[in-house]
Short mmCIF file of C-alpha atoms in Angstrom, two decimals:
data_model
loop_
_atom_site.label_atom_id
_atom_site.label_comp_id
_atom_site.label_asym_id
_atom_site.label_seq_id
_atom_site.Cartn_x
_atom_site.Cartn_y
_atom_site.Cartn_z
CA UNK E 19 12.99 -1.06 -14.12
CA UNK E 20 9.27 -0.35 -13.48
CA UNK E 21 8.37 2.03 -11.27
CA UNK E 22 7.46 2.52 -7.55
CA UNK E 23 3.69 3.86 -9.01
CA UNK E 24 3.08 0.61 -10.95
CA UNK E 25 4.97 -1.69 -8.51
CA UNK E 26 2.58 -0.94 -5.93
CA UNK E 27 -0.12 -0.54 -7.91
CA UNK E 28 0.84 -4.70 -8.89
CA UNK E 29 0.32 -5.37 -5.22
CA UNK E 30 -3.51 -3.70 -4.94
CA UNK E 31 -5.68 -6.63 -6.00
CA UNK E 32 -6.28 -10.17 -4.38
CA UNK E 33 -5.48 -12.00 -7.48
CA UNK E 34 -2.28 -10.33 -8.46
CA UNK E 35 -1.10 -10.66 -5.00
CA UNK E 36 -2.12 -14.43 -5.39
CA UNK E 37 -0.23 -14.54 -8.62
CA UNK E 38 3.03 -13.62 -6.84
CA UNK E 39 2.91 -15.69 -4.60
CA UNK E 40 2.23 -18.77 -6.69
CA UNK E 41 5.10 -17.46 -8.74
CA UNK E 42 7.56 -17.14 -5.79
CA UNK E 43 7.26 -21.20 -5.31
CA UNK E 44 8.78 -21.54 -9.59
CA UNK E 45 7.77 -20.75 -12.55
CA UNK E 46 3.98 -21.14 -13.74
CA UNK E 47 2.10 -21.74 -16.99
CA UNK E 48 -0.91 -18.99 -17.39
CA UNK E 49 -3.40 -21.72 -17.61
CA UNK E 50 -2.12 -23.24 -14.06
CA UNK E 51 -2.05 -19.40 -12.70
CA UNK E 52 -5.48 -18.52 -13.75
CA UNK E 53 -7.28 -21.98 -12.99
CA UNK E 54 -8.03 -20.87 -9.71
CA UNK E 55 -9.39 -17.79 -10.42
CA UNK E 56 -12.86 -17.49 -10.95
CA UNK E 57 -12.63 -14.87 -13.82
CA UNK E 58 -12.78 -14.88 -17.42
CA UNK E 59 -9.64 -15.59 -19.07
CA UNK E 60 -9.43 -11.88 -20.73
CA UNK E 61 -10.24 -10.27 -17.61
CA UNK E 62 -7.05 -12.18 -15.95
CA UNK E 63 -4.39 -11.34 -18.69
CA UNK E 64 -5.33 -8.28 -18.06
CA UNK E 65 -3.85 -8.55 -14.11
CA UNK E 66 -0.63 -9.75 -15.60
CA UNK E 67 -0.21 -7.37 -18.04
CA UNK E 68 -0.98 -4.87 -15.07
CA UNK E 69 2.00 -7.61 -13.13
CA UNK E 70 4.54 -6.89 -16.12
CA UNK E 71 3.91 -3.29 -16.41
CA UNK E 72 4.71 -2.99 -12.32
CA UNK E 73 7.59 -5.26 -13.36
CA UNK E 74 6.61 -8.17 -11.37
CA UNK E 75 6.34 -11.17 -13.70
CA UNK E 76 8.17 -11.79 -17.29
CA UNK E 77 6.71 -14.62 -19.11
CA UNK E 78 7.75 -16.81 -22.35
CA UNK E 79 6.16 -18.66 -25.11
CA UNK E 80 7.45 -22.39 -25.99
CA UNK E 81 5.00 -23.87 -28.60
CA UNK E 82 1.65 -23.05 -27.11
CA UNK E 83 2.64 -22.53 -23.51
CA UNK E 84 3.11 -19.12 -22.27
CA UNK E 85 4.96 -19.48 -18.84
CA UNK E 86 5.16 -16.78 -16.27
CA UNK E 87 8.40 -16.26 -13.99
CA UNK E 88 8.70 -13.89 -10.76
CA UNK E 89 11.07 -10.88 -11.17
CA UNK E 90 12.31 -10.80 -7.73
CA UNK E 91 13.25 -6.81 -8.69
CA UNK E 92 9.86 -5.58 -7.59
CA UNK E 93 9.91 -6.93 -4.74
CA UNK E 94 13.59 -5.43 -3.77
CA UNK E 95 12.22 -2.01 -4.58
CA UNK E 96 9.04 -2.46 -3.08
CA UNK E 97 10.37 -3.28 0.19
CA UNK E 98 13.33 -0.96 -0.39
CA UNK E 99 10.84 2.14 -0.31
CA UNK E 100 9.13 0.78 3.00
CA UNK E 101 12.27 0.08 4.89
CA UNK E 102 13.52 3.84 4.37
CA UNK E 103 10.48 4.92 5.82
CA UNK E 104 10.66 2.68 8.83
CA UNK E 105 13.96 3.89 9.05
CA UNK E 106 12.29 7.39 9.65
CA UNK E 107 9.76 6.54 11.55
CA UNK E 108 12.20 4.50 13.99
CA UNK E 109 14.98 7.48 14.06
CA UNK E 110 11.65 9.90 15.31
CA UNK E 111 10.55 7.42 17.59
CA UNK E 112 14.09 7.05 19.25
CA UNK E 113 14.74 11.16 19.61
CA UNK E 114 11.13 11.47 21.26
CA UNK E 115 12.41 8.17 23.54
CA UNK E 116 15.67 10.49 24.07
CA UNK E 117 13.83 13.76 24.63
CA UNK E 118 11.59 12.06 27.20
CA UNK E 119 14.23 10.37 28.78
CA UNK E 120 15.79 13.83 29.41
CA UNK E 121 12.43 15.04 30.84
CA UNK E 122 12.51 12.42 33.20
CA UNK E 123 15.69 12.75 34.34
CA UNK E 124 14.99 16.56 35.02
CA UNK E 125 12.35 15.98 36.61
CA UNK E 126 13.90 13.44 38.83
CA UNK E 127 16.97 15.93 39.98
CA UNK E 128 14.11 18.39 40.92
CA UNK E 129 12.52 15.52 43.53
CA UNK E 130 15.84 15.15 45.06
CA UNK F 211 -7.86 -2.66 9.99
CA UNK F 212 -7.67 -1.53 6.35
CA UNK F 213 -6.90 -4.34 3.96
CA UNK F 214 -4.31 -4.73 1.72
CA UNK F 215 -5.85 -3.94 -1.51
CA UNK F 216 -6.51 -0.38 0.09
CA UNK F 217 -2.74 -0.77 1.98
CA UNK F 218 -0.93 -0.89 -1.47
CA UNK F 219 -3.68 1.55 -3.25
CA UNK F 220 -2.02 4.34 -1.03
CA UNK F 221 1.26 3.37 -2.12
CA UNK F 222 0.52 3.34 -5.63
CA UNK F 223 1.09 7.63 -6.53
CA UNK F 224 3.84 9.98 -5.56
CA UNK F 225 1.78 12.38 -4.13
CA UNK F 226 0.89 9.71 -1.37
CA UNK F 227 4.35 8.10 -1.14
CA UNK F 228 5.32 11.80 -0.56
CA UNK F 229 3.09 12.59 2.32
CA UNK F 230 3.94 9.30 3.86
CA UNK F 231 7.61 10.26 3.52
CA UNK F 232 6.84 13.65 5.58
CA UNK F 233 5.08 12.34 7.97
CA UNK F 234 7.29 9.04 8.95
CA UNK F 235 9.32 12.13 10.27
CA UNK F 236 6.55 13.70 12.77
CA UNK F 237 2.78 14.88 12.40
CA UNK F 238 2.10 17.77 10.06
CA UNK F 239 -1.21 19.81 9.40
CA UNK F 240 -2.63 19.59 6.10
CA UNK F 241 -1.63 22.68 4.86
CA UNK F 242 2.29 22.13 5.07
CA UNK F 243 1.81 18.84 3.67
CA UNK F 244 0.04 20.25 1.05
CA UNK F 245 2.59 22.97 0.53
CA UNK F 246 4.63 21.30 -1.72
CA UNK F 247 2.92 19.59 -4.48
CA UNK F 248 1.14 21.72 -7.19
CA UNK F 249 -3.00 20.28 -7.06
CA UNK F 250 -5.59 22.28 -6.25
CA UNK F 251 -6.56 21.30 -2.72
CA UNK F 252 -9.40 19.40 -3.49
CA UNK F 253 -7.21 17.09 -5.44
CA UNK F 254 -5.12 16.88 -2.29
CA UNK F 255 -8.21 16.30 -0.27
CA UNK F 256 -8.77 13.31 -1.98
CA UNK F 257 -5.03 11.68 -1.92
CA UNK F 258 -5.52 11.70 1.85
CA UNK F 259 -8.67 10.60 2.02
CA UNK F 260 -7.25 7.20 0.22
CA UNK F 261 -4.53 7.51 2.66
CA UNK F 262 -6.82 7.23 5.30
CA UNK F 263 -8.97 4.64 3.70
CA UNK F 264 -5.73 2.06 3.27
CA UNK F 265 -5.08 2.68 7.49
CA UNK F 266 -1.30 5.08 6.09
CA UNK F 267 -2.89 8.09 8.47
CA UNK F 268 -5.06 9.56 10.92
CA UNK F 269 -6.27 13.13 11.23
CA UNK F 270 -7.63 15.62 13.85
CA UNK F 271 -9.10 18.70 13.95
CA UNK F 272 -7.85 21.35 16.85
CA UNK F 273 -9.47 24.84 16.21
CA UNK F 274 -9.14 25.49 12.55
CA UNK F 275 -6.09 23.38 11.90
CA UNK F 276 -6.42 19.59 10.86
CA UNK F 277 -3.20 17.39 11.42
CA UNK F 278 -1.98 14.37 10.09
CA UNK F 279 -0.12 11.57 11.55
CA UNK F 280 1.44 8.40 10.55
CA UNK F 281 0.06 5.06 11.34
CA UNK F 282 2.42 2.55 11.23
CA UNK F 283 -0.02 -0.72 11.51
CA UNK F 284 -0.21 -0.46 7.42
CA UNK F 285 3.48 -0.10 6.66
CA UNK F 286 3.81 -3.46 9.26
CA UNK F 287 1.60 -5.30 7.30
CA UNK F 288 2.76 -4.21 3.67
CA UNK F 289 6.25 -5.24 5.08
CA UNK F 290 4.75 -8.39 6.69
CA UNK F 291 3.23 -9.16 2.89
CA UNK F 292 6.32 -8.82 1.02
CA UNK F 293 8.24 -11.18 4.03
CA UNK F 294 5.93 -13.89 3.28
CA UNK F 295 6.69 -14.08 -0.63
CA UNK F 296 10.53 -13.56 0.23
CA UNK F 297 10.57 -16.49 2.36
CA UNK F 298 8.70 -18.17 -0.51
CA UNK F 299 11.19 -16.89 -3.17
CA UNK F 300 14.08 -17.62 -0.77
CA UNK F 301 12.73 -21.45 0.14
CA UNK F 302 12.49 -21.76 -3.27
CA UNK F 303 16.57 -20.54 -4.15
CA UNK F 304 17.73 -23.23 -1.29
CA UNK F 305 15.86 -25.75 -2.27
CA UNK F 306 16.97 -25.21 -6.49
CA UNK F 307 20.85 -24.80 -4.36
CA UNK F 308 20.95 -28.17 -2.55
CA UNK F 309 19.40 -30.13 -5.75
CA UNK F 310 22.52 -28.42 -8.03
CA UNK F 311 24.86 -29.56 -5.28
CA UNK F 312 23.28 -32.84 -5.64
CA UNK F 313 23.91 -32.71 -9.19
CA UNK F 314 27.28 -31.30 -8.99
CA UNK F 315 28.24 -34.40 -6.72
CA UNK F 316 26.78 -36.75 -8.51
CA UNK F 317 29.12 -35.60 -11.82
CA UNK F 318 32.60 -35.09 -9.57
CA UNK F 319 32.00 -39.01 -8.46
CA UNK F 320 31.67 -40.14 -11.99
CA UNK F 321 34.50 -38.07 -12.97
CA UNK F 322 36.53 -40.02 -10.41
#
């Protein structure tokens, strides 16, 4: 299992983030992923490689056809990191809702 | 708003991940978020200056102390990123579901 560091570092760039999401329609072959990419073809094996590292994308040779396949791993672990901090987040965002709720209700036995 | 390139750039080191981690759980000055990770603070510096660049924080300065805080805008639309291509992936299962049914049909009526 890749890691959280090259995961997200997968997601940082426009045409790896295109890659994905061509991939999570079905499998590709690299010459249909890269077509429309305006990039040498060295310079865009290099994204997946960078895709494989973060655990993204395994691909497979069948004659001459190298065809790429979403891992949908990554994308468990990816969003797996961002929902426990949401869940933080939320949790401080309902004690300060509680807290000021207790203000308030101080505040409103002191008008009476 | 920062884009995602610079959105999943912040996420991409533990340092950063760290510091988000803290402060999803309240604002913090600088030097208790630095507190725990051995880099000169320089090197910190510069962690939270990508931070800020990718939209994760904001800072302010109040006498001699600068604190942090947490925006949540760039966690919304990481999250909102990943949604997309798991709606994609997800389509993509149903659709690859109902046409083995169909298949799966097709074979129990021949059987009979």
């Amino acid at each position: 299992m890749a890691n959280l560091d090259s995961i997200f570092h997968g997601l940082a760039d426009p045409t790896r983030r295109a890659v994905i999401a061509r991939l999570a329609s079905g499998p590709a072959p690299v010459s249909e992923l890269a077509a429309p990419h305006a990039m040498a073809l060295p310079s865009f094996m290099k994204h997946l490689k960078v895709l494989e590292a973060g655990g993204w994308i395994e691909s497979g040779k069948r004659g001459r056809v190298r065809t790429c396949r979403l891992r949908p791993e990554a994308a468990k672990a990816a969003e797996g990191w961002l929902g426990q901090q949401r869940s933080l987040w939320e949790g401080r965002l309902d004690r300060l809702d509680a807290f000021l709720a207790t203000i308030n209700e101080k505040e409103h036995r002191n008008d009476i």
